[in-house]
Amino acid sequence: MKILIVDDQPDARYLLQVLLTGHGHDVAVTTNGQEALDYARANPPHLIISDILMPIMDGFRLCREIRQDSILKDTIFIFYTATYTQQSDADFAMKIGADDFIRKPAEPSDFMARIEAVVFNASHAAKKPHSNPENETEVLRLYNERLVAKLEKRSLDLQKQIFERESAERSLREAYEIIRLSPAVAFLWRNVEGWPVDYVSDNVETVFGYSVEEMQSGNVPFAAWIHPDDLDRVSGEVAAGSLDPQSPAFNHLPYRVITKRGITKWVDDRTVVRRDKSGTITHYQGILIDVSDRIEAEQAKTALEAQLRHTQKLESIGTLASGVAHEINNPLTGIINYADLIQRRIEDADLKEYAHGIMEEGDRIAKIVRSLLSFARQDTDAHSPADLRDIIDASLALVEAQLKKDRISLLVDVPKDLPRVRCRSQQIQQVIVNLLINARDALNLKYPEYDANKSIRIVAHPITKNDGSWVRTTVEDHGTGIPADVIASIFDPFFTTKPREKGTGLGLSVSFGIVREHHGELTVDSIPGVGTSFHMDLQATQS
C-alpha cells in the first residue's frame, strides 16, 4: 500500500517510515501540507498520515484540500499528532473529513492495528462520501475556535512562567532531559564490513556518547561498539535474518554495546533489511532501545534470589551450629583441660610442648566456632557497646585460612585501649569480612602468585570528627586500585567490576547501608595500580 507521511519533524518522519516500511508498505515522506498536496496530486497515495501543526500549510487545511480534490477526495486520511489533543480537536478533524485521529505517542502494535482497521473499513464498508461541510463560515468558525483555544492555553502557560519562573524552568529542564535521555535511537548502516553508519538520530550522543558527526563520519562503524563477546552472535543473527527476502525485518536478542565512555549498556534491536531492485542488501535500518534498566532489574532479581539463598544458608548454618555447639564445646573443653593437666603434671619437655600444642589448637577451634555462630546468627538486638578489637579478631578468624591459602600476609594494628563503639557486632563483622574479601580479590588479580607486596593492613585508631570522638577502622591493600570513573559507583547496588560468577555487586552496597544505619561513614581512597583503602568511621561510646 502506498502511504504518504506528512510531518515537519525529521525523527518523527523517519520512525514512522521505518515502522511502516517494516510492515511491507511503500512509504513516501513530506514536511508540510503544501508539499504533501503537490506530491499527492502527482503520485496519488492510498493513505495519508499527517501531523497537524506544520509550517506553510497545516494538517487541517491539507485534509480539506484533499477532500475538495476530485481525484484525491476518497484518499484515506489519518491524523497522528501530539499538538492537538482535546476531544474537540478530534471532533473537528472528523468533521472536515478525517478517517481517524490518533494521539502521539502510540505503541507500534496499537498504531498498526488502528491503521489496518481504518484501511479495512474503507475497503469493505459501503462507500459513503467523506464529510465536506458546505458551510464555509461554520468551518472557519470552528477552525478559529481551535486556534483561539490553543492561544488562550499558551497565554495561561506564559503567565504561569512569569509568576512561577523557577518552577517552570525546572520543568523545562526536566522535560528536555526526558527527551534527551530517550532510550530509542534510530540507525541506518551500510551492508559492508564493519557496518558504517549513514544515519543516526540526534539523541545518539545522550544515549551512547558518540556525536552524530562521529557516527556518520565512518570512523565509528556500528560493529565497533558492539561488545566483543556479543559481536559474533549479533553477526549471526544479521546473517540469519537476511536469508529470506520475504521477511525484511527481524529482532535481535538483547546484546551489549560499549559507549564512548566505556560503559556497557544492553539494547533491544529490531532491524529492517533494505535491498535494491536486484534484491541485493544495501543497508540495515533499525531502532535500538536502551534496556539496561530492564536487564539490570532481571540481574538484580537473580542476585536477590542468590542473596536470599545465601541468607537461608546462613540461617541453616546458624541452626546447625547452635545445635552442635554444645556437643562440640563440651568435649573441646575437656580436651583443653586435660592438655593443661598434662602440661602441668609431667616433666618431659617434649610432652609439655605437645600438650601446649593441643591447647592452642583447641583454643583455635573454639574461636572458629564462636566466630561462625556470630557471623551466621540473625542479629536483631539493639546497638550495644562493643570492642572493635574483638570484632576484627572474629572477622579474621573467618577469612584467615583463605588469606593464607592465597599467600596474602596480614598486618593488624589495633591498640588494646581502643574506645568502644555502640553497634550490632555481627553487622560490623559482616562489613569487615566484605572489605577483607574485596582486598583479597584485588591482590589476587594483581599478584596471582606470591609477592612481598601481597598484603592487607588493618588499622584502627581514635579520631576527632564533627566535634566528637570516633573510631576509624581502615582496610588497606596494594592491589589493582579502582579507576576514577568507577569509584563514584562502587557503593551502588549491583555495581561490580568482577565477573558475574564472582560478584553480585551487593557486598559494598550492603556494607555501606550497614555503616550508614549505624550513623557512621564508609569511604574509600584509591590510586589505580597502587592500591585501595576503605575507612569505616563509627562513633565512640563512653559506656
Coordinates of C-alpha atoms in Angstrom, one line a residue:
M1 CA 0.0 0.0 0.0
K2 CA 1.3 3.5 -0.9
I3 CA 1.4 5.7 2.2
L4 CA 2.3 9.4 2.4
I5 CA 3.7 10.7 5.7
V6 CA 3.3 14.4 6.4
D7 CA 5.3 15.7 9.4
D8 CA 7.8 18.6 9.9
Q9 CA 9.8 16.6 12.5
P10 CA 12.6 14.6 10.9
D11 CA 12.8 12.0 13.6
A12 CA 9.0 11.5 13.6
R13 CA 9.0 11.1 9.9
Y14 CA 11.9 8.6 10.0
L15 CA 10.4 6.5 12.8
L16 CA 7.1 6.2 11.0
Q17 CA 8.8 5.4 7.8
V18 CA 10.8 2.6 9.5
L19 CA 7.7 1.2 11.1
L20 CA 5.5 1.2 8.0
T21 CA 8.3 0.0 5.7
G22 CA 9.0 -2.8 8.1
H23 CA 5.4 -3.9 7.6
G24 CA 5.8 -4.1 3.8
H25 CA 4.3 -0.7 2.8
D26 CA 5.6 1.7 0.1
V27 CA 6.2 4.9 2.0
A28 CA 6.9 8.5 0.9
V29 CA 7.6 11.4 3.3
T30 CA 6.9 15.2 3.1
T31 CA 7.5 18.0 5.5
N32 CA 4.3 20.2 5.3
G33 CA 0.8 20.3 3.9
Q34 CA 1.6 22.1 0.7
E35 CA 4.5 19.7 -0.2
A36 CA 2.2 16.8 0.6
L37 CA -0.6 18.1 -1.6
D38 CA 1.7 18.7 -4.5
Y39 CA 3.2 15.2 -4.1
A40 CA -0.3 13.5 -3.8
R41 CA -1.6 15.2 -7.0
A42 CA 1.4 13.8 -8.9
N43 CA 1.5 10.4 -7.1
P44 CA -1.9 9.6 -5.6
P45 CA -1.4 7.6 -2.4
H46 CA -3.8 5.1 -0.8
L47 CA -3.4 6.6 2.7
I48 CA -2.1 9.9 4.1
I49 CA -0.9 10.1 7.7
S50 CA -0.5 13.7 8.8
D51 CA 0.6 15.8 11.7
I52 CA -1.5 19.0 12.3
L53 CA 0.8 21.9 13.3
M54 CA 3.2 22.4 10.4
P55 CA 4.6 25.4 8.5
I56 CA 3.2 26.7 5.2
M57 CA 0.1 24.5 5.3
D58 CA -1.2 22.8 8.5
G59 CA -2.8 19.4 8.6
F60 CA -6.4 20.7 8.9
R61 CA -6.0 22.7 5.7
L62 CA -4.4 19.7 4.0
C63 CA -7.3 17.5 4.9
R64 CA -9.8 20.0 3.5
E65 CA -7.8 20.4 0.2
I66 CA -7.7 16.6 -0.2
R67 CA -11.5 16.2 0.3
Q68 CA -12.1 19.0 -2.2
D69 CA -9.9 17.5 -4.9
S70 CA -11.8 15.5 -7.4
I71 CA -9.1 12.8 -7.8
L72 CA -7.9 12.6 -4.1
K73 CA -11.2 13.1 -2.3
D74 CA -11.5 9.4 -1.4
T75 CA -7.9 9.0 -0.1
I76 CA -7.9 7.6 3.4
F77 CA -6.7 10.4 5.7
I78 CA -5.5 9.9 9.3
F79 CA -4.3 12.5 11.8
Y80 CA -1.3 11.4 14.0
T81 CA -0.5 14.2 16.4
A82 CA 0.5 15.3 19.9
T83 CA -0.2 19.0 19.3
Y84 CA -4.0 19.0 19.3
T85 CA -5.1 16.5 22.0
Q86 CA -8.5 17.7 23.2
Q87 CA -11.6 15.9 22.2
S88 CA -12.9 18.9 20.4
D89 CA -9.8 18.8 18.2
A90 CA -10.5 15.2 17.2
D91 CA -14.2 16.1 16.6
F92 CA -13.2 19.0 14.3
A93 CA -10.8 16.7 12.5
M94 CA -13.5 14.1 11.8
K95 CA -15.9 16.9 10.8
I96 CA -13.7 18.1 8.0
G97 CA -13.3 14.6 6.6
A98 CA -10.6 12.7 8.5
D99 CA -10.9 8.9 8.8
D100 CA -9.2 8.6 12.2
F101 CA -7.5 10.7 14.8
I102 CA -4.6 9.1 16.7
R103 CA -2.8 10.7 19.5
K104 CA 1.0 10.5 19.9
P105 CA 2.8 8.6 21.2
A106 CA 1.1 5.3 20.3
E107 CA 2.6 1.9 20.8
P108 CA 3.8 0.5 17.4
S109 CA 1.4 -2.5 17.7
D110 CA -1.6 -0.3 18.6
F111 CA -0.7 2.1 15.9
M112 CA -0.6 -0.5 13.2
A113 CA -3.8 -2.1 14.4
R114 CA -5.6 1.3 14.1
I115 CA -4.2 1.8 10.6
E116 CA -5.2 -1.7 9.5
A117 CA -8.7 -1.3 10.9
V118 CA -9.3 2.1 9.1
V119 CA -8.0 0.6 5.8
F120 CA -10.2 -2.5 6.2
N121 CA -13.3 -0.4 6.9
A122 CA -12.5 1.8 3.9
S123 CA -12.1 -1.2 1.7
H124 CA -15.1 -3.3 2.8
A125 CA -17.7 -0.9 4.1
A126 CA -20.3 0.6 1.8
K127 CA -19.0 3.6 0.0
K128 CA -20.0 6.8 1.7
P129 CA -18.9 10.3 0.7
H130 CA -16.5 11.8 3.1
S131 CA -17.8 14.7 5.2
N132 CA -17.1 18.0 3.4
P133 CA -19.1 20.7 5.0
E134 CA -20.6 23.2 2.7
N135 CA -20.9 25.9 5.3
E136 CA -17.6 27.6 5.0
T137 CA -18.4 30.1 7.7
E138 CA -19.1 27.4 10.2
V139 CA -15.8 25.6 9.3
L140 CA -13.8 28.8 9.6
R141 CA -15.5 29.5 13.0
L142 CA -14.6 26.1 14.3
Y143 CA -11.1 26.3 12.9
N144 CA -10.5 29.7 14.5
E145 CA -12.1 28.4 17.7
R146 CA -9.5 25.7 17.9
L147 CA -6.7 28.2 17.3
V148 CA -8.0 30.6 19.9
A149 CA -8.2 27.8 22.4
K150 CA -4.6 26.9 21.8
L151 CA -3.6 30.6 22.1
E152 CA -5.5 31.0 25.3
K153 CA -3.8 28.0 26.7
R154 CA -0.5 29.4 25.6
S155 CA -1.2 32.7 27.3
L156 CA -2.0 30.9 30.5
D157 CA 1.2 29.0 30.2
L158 CA 3.2 32.2 29.8
Q159 CA 1.5 33.8 32.8
K160 CA 2.5 30.7 34.8
Q161 CA 6.0 31.0 33.6
I162 CA 6.1 34.7 34.7
F163 CA 4.8 34.0 38.2
E164 CA 6.5 30.7 38.7
R165 CA 9.7 31.2 36.7
E166 CA 11.9 28.9 38.7
S167 CA 9.4 26.1 38.7
A168 CA 8.8 26.5 35.0
E169 CA 12.5 26.5 34.2
R170 CA 12.9 23.3 36.3
S171 CA 10.0 21.7 34.5
L172 CA 11.5 22.6 31.1
R173 CA 14.9 21.2 32.1
E174 CA 13.2 18.0 33.2
A175 CA 11.2 17.8 30.0
Y176 CA 14.4 18.4 28.0
E177 CA 16.2 15.7 29.9
I178 CA 13.4 13.2 29.3
I179 CA 13.7 13.9 25.5
R180 CA 17.5 14.0 25.6
L181 CA 17.7 10.7 27.5
S182 CA 15.2 8.9 25.4
P183 CA 16.4 5.3 25.1
A184 CA 15.4 4.8 21.5
V185 CA 18.0 5.6 18.8
A186 CA 17.3 5.2 15.1
F187 CA 20.2 3.9 12.8
L188 CA 20.9 3.2 9.2
W189 CA 24.1 1.4 8.4
R190 CA 25.6 0.0 5.2
N191 CA 26.0 -3.7 4.4
V192 CA 29.8 -3.6 4.2
E193 CA 32.4 -4.7 6.6
G194 CA 32.1 -3.1 10.0
W195 CA 28.6 -1.7 9.1
P196 CA 29.5 2.0 8.7
V197 CA 26.6 4.3 9.8
D198 CA 24.9 6.5 7.2
Y199 CA 22.2 7.9 9.5
V200 CA 21.7 8.1 13.3
S201 CA 19.1 10.1 15.3
D202 CA 20.1 13.2 17.2
N203 CA 19.8 11.6 20.7
V204 CA 22.7 9.1 20.0
E205 CA 25.1 11.3 22.0
T206 CA 22.8 11.3 25.0
V207 CA 22.3 7.5 25.0
F208 CA 25.7 6.2 23.7
G209 CA 28.1 9.1 24.0
Y210 CA 29.1 9.5 20.3
S211 CA 28.0 12.5 18.4
V212 CA 26.1 12.3 15.1
E213 CA 29.1 13.5 13.3
E214 CA 31.4 10.9 14.8
M215 CA 28.9 8.1 14.0
Q216 CA 28.3 9.3 10.4
S217 CA 32.0 10.0 9.6
G218 CA 32.8 6.4 9.1
N219 CA 35.3 6.4 12.0
V220 CA 32.9 4.6 14.4
P221 CA 31.2 1.8 12.4
F222 CA 28.3 0.1 14.1
A223 CA 30.2 -3.1 14.7
A224 CA 33.0 -1.3 16.5
W225 CA 30.9 -0.5 19.6
I226 CA 29.1 -3.9 19.9
H227 CA 30.6 -5.7 22.9
P228 CA 33.3 -8.1 21.6
D229 CA 31.7 -11.0 23.5
D230 CA 28.4 -10.4 21.6
L231 CA 29.6 -9.4 18.2
D232 CA 29.7 -13.0 16.7
R233 CA 26.1 -13.6 18.0
V234 CA 24.8 -10.3 16.5
S235 CA 26.6 -11.0 13.2
G236 CA 25.0 -14.5 13.1
E237 CA 21.5 -13.0 13.8
V238 CA 22.0 -10.5 11.0
A239 CA 23.1 -13.3 8.6
A240 CA 20.1 -15.5 9.6
G241 CA 17.7 -12.6 9.4
S242 CA 18.9 -11.7 5.9
L243 CA 18.2 -15.0 4.3
D244 CA 14.5 -14.7 3.5
P245 CA 13.7 -11.7 1.1
Q246 CA 10.0 -12.1 2.1
S247 CA 10.8 -11.4 5.8
P248 CA 12.5 -8.0 5.7
A249 CA 12.6 -7.4 9.5
F250 CA 13.9 -9.4 12.4
N251 CA 14.6 -9.0 16.1
H252 CA 17.8 -9.5 18.0
L253 CA 18.1 -10.9 21.4
P254 CA 19.3 -8.2 23.8
Y255 CA 23.0 -7.5 23.3
R256 CA 25.6 -5.2 24.8
V257 CA 27.2 -2.1 23.3
I258 CA 30.1 -0.1 24.7
T259 CA 29.5 3.7 24.9
K260 CA 32.2 6.2 24.2
R261 CA 32.9 6.5 27.9
G262 CA 33.4 2.7 28.1
I263 CA 30.1 2.0 29.9
T264 CA 28.4 -1.2 28.9
K265 CA 24.7 -0.9 28.0
W266 CA 22.1 -3.5 27.0
V267 CA 20.0 -2.8 23.9
D268 CA 17.0 -4.3 22.1
D269 CA 17.3 -4.0 18.3
R270 CA 14.6 -4.5 15.6
T271 CA 16.4 -4.5 12.2
V272 CA 14.9 -4.0 8.8
V273 CA 16.7 -5.3 5.7
R274 CA 16.9 -2.8 2.8
R275 CA 17.5 -4.2 -0.7
D276 CA 18.0 -2.6 -4.1
K277 CA 15.9 -3.6 -7.2
S278 CA 18.1 -6.6 -7.8
G279 CA 17.5 -7.9 -4.3
T280 CA 21.0 -7.1 -3.1
I281 CA 21.1 -6.0 0.5
T282 CA 22.4 -2.4 0.7
H283 CA 21.6 -1.2 4.2
Y284 CA 20.2 -2.3 7.5
Q285 CA 17.9 0.1 9.4
G286 CA 16.8 -0.3 13.0
I287 CA 15.8 1.2 16.2
L288 CA 18.0 0.5 19.3
I289 CA 16.3 0.8 22.7
D290 CA 18.4 1.1 25.8
V291 CA 17.1 -1.7 28.0
S292 CA 19.9 -1.6 30.6
D293 CA 17.4 -0.9 33.4
R294 CA 15.3 -3.9 32.5
I295 CA 18.3 -6.3 32.1
E296 CA 19.8 -5.0 35.3
A297 CA 16.5 -5.4 37.1
E298 CA 16.4 -9.0 35.9
Q299 CA 20.0 -9.5 37.0
A300 CA 19.1 -7.8 40.3
K301 CA 16.3 -10.2 40.8
T302 CA 18.7 -13.1 40.2
A303 CA 21.2 -11.5 42.6
L304 CA 18.5 -11.0 45.2
E305 CA 17.4 -14.6 44.8
A306 CA 21.1 -15.6 45.3
Q307 CA 21.3 -13.4 48.3
L308 CA 18.1 -15.0 49.7
R309 CA 19.6 -18.4 49.2
H310 CA 22.8 -17.1 50.9
T311 CA 20.7 -15.8 53.8
Q312 CA 18.9 -19.1 54.1
K313 CA 22.2 -20.9 54.0
L314 CA 23.5 -18.7 56.8
E315 CA 20.3 -19.4 58.8
S316 CA 20.8 -23.2 58.2
I317 CA 24.4 -22.8 59.3
G318 CA 23.4 -20.9 62.4
T319 CA 20.8 -23.5 63.3
L320 CA 23.2 -26.3 62.7
A321 CA 26.0 -24.5 64.6
S322 CA 23.7 -23.8 67.5
G323 CA 22.6 -27.4 67.7
V324 CA 26.1 -28.8 67.7
A325 CA 27.9 -26.1 69.6
H326 CA 27.1 -27.6 72.9
E327 CA 28.2 -31.1 71.7
I328 CA 31.5 -29.6 70.3
N329 CA 32.3 -27.3 73.2
N330 CA 31.8 -29.8 76.0
P331 CA 34.4 -32.4 74.7
L332 CA 36.6 -29.5 73.5
T333 CA 36.7 -28.0 76.9
G334 CA 37.6 -31.4 78.3
I335 CA 40.4 -31.8 75.7
I336 CA 41.8 -28.3 76.6
N337 CA 41.6 -29.0 80.4
Y338 CA 43.2 -32.5 80.1
A339 CA 46.0 -31.0 78.0
D340 CA 46.5 -28.3 80.6
L341 CA 46.7 -31.0 83.4
I342 CA 49.2 -33.0 81.3
Q343 CA 51.3 -29.9 80.8
R344 CA 51.4 -29.1 84.5
R345 CA 52.0 -32.6 85.9
I346 CA 54.7 -34.0 83.6
E347 CA 58.3 -33.1 83.4
D348 CA 59.1 -34.4 79.9
A349 CA 59.8 -31.2 77.8
D350 CA 58.6 -32.8 74.5
L351 CA 55.3 -33.9 76.1
K352 CA 54.8 -30.5 77.6
E353 CA 55.2 -29.0 74.1
Y354 CA 52.7 -31.5 72.7
A355 CA 50.2 -30.6 75.4
H356 CA 50.7 -26.9 74.7
G357 CA 50.1 -27.5 71.0
I358 CA 46.8 -29.4 71.9
M359 CA 45.7 -26.4 74.0
E360 CA 46.5 -23.9 71.2
E361 CA 44.7 -25.9 68.6
G362 CA 41.7 -26.4 70.9
D363 CA 41.5 -22.7 71.5
R364 CA 41.6 -22.1 67.8
I365 CA 38.7 -24.5 67.2
A366 CA 36.7 -22.8 69.9
K367 CA 37.4 -19.4 68.4
I368 CA 36.3 -20.6 65.0
V369 CA 33.0 -22.0 66.4
R370 CA 32.3 -18.7 68.2
S371 CA 33.0 -16.7 65.1
L372 CA 30.9 -18.9 62.9
L373 CA 28.0 -18.6 65.3
S374 CA 28.4 -14.8 65.5
F375 CA 28.5 -14.4 61.7
A376 CA 25.6 -16.7 60.9
R377 CA 23.3 -15.6 63.7
Q378 CA 20.5 -13.2 62.8
D379 CA 21.3 -10.1 65.0
T380 CA 18.1 -8.4 66.0
D381 CA 19.4 -6.9 69.2
A382 CA 19.7 -3.2 69.7
H383 CA 23.0 -1.4 69.4
S384 CA 25.2 -2.1 72.4
P385 CA 28.8 -1.2 73.3
A386 CA 31.3 -3.4 71.7
D387 CA 35.1 -3.8 71.4
L388 CA 36.2 -3.4 67.8
R389 CA 39.3 -5.4 68.5
D390 CA 37.1 -8.5 69.3
I391 CA 35.0 -7.8 66.2
I392 CA 38.1 -7.6 64.0
D393 CA 39.5 -10.8 65.5
A394 CA 36.3 -12.6 64.9
S395 CA 36.3 -11.4 61.3
L396 CA 39.9 -12.5 60.7
A397 CA 39.1 -16.0 62.1
L398 CA 36.6 -16.4 59.2
V399 CA 38.9 -15.4 56.4
E400 CA 42.4 -16.1 57.8
A401 CA 42.7 -19.6 56.3
Q402 CA 41.7 -18.3 52.8
L403 CA 44.3 -15.5 53.1
K404 CA 47.0 -18.0 54.0
K405 CA 46.0 -20.2 51.1
D406 CA 46.3 -17.2 48.7
R407 CA 49.7 -16.4 50.3
I408 CA 48.5 -13.0 51.5
S409 CA 50.2 -11.6 54.6
L410 CA 48.2 -9.8 57.2
L411 CA 49.3 -6.8 59.2
V412 CA 47.0 -5.8 62.2
D413 CA 47.4 -2.7 64.2
V414 CA 44.6 -2.4 66.7
P415 CA 45.5 -0.9 70.2
K416 CA 44.2 -2.6 73.3
D417 CA 42.9 0.7 74.7
L418 CA 40.8 1.5 71.6
P419 CA 37.5 3.2 72.6
R420 CA 34.4 1.0 72.4
V421 CA 31.7 1.7 69.8
R422 CA 27.9 1.2 70.0
C423 CA 26.9 -1.2 67.3
R424 CA 25.4 -4.5 66.2
S425 CA 28.6 -6.6 66.4
Q426 CA 27.5 -9.2 63.8
Q427 CA 26.7 -6.5 61.2
I428 CA 30.0 -4.7 61.7
Q429 CA 31.8 -8.0 61.4
Q430 CA 30.0 -8.6 58.1
V431 CA 31.3 -5.2 56.8
I432 CA 34.9 -6.1 57.8
V433 CA 34.6 -9.5 56.2
N434 CA 33.3 -7.9 52.9
L435 CA 36.2 -5.4 52.9
L436 CA 38.8 -8.2 53.5
I437 CA 37.3 -10.3 50.7
N438 CA 37.4 -7.4 48.3
A439 CA 41.1 -6.7 49.3
R440 CA 41.9 -10.4 48.7
D441 CA 40.3 -10.3 45.2
A442 CA 42.2 -7.2 44.2
L443 CA 45.5 -8.7 45.4
N444 CA 44.9 -12.0 43.7
L445 CA 44.2 -10.1 40.4
K446 CA 47.4 -8.1 40.7
Y447 CA 49.6 -10.8 42.1
P448 CA 48.5 -14.3 41.0
E449 CA 51.5 -15.8 42.8
Y450 CA 53.4 -14.8 45.9
D451 CA 54.7 -11.3 46.2
A452 CA 56.2 -9.3 49.0
N453 CA 53.6 -6.6 48.5
K454 CA 50.7 -9.0 48.6
S455 CA 49.4 -7.9 51.9
I456 CA 46.4 -6.5 53.7
R457 CA 46.8 -4.0 56.5
I458 CA 44.1 -3.4 59.2
V459 CA 44.4 -0.3 61.3
A460 CA 42.1 1.0 64.0
H461 CA 42.6 4.2 65.9
P462 CA 40.5 7.0 67.5
I463 CA 39.9 10.2 65.6
T464 CA 38.1 13.5 66.2
K465 CA 35.3 14.3 63.8
N466 CA 32.4 16.7 63.8
D467 CA 33.5 17.8 67.3
G468 CA 33.0 14.2 68.5
S469 CA 35.0 11.1 69.3
W470 CA 35.0 8.4 66.6
V471 CA 36.9 5.2 65.8
R472 CA 38.3 4.7 62.3
T473 CA 39.0 1.2 61.0
T474 CA 41.0 1.1 57.8
V475 CA 41.4 -2.0 55.5
E476 CA 44.3 -1.3 53.1
D477 CA 45.6 -3.3 50.2
H478 CA 48.2 -2.9 47.5
G479 CA 46.0 -4.4 44.7
T480 CA 44.8 -3.1 41.4
G481 CA 43.1 0.1 42.7
I482 CA 39.8 1.5 41.5
P483 CA 39.6 3.6 38.3
A484 CA 38.5 7.2 38.8
D485 CA 35.4 6.8 36.5
V486 CA 34.3 3.8 38.6
I487 CA 34.9 4.9 42.2
A488 CA 31.8 7.0 42.3
S489 CA 29.6 4.0 41.6
I490 CA 31.2 1.3 43.8
F491 CA 28.6 1.7 46.6
D492 CA 25.7 1.5 44.2
P493 CA 23.6 -1.7 44.5
F494 CA 24.5 -4.4 42.0
F495 CA 27.5 -2.5 40.6
T496 CA 30.5 -4.7 40.3
T497 CA 33.7 -4.9 38.3
K498 CA 34.1 -8.6 39.0
P499 CA 33.0 -11.4 36.6
R500 CA 29.3 -12.3 37.1
E501 CA 30.2 -15.6 38.7
K502 CA 32.4 -13.9 41.3
G503 CA 30.4 -11.0 42.4
T504 CA 26.8 -9.8 42.7
G505 CA 27.6 -6.1 43.3
L506 CA 25.9 -6.3 46.7
G507 CA 28.8 -6.6 49.2
L508 CA 29.8 -2.9 49.3
S509 CA 26.3 -1.6 48.9
V510 CA 25.1 -3.7 51.9
S511 CA 28.2 -2.7 53.9
F512 CA 27.5 1.0 53.1
G513 CA 24.0 0.6 54.2
I514 CA 25.0 -1.1 57.5
V515 CA 27.5 1.6 58.4
R516 CA 25.0 4.3 57.5
E517 CA 22.4 2.7 59.7
H518 CA 25.0 2.9 62.5
H519 CA 25.2 6.7 61.8
G520 CA 28.7 6.1 60.6
E521 CA 30.6 6.6 57.3
L522 CA 32.2 4.2 54.9
T523 CA 34.6 6.0 52.5
V524 CA 37.3 4.9 50.0
D525 CA 40.6 6.2 48.8
S526 CA 42.2 4.6 45.8
I527 CA 45.0 5.1 43.3
P528 CA 44.8 2.9 40.2
G529 CA 47.6 0.4 40.0
V530 CA 48.8 1.3 43.6
G531 CA 46.1 0.2 46.0
T532 CA 42.9 0.9 47.9
S533 CA 41.9 1.9 51.4
F534 CA 38.4 1.6 52.9
H535 CA 37.7 3.7 56.0
M536 CA 34.9 2.8 58.4
D537 CA 34.1 5.5 60.9
L538 CA 31.9 4.7 63.9
Q539 CA 31.1 7.0 66.9
A540 CA 32.9 6.1 70.1
T541 CA 30.8 5.4 73.2
Q542 CA 31.7 6.3 76.8
S543 CA 29.9 3.2 78.1

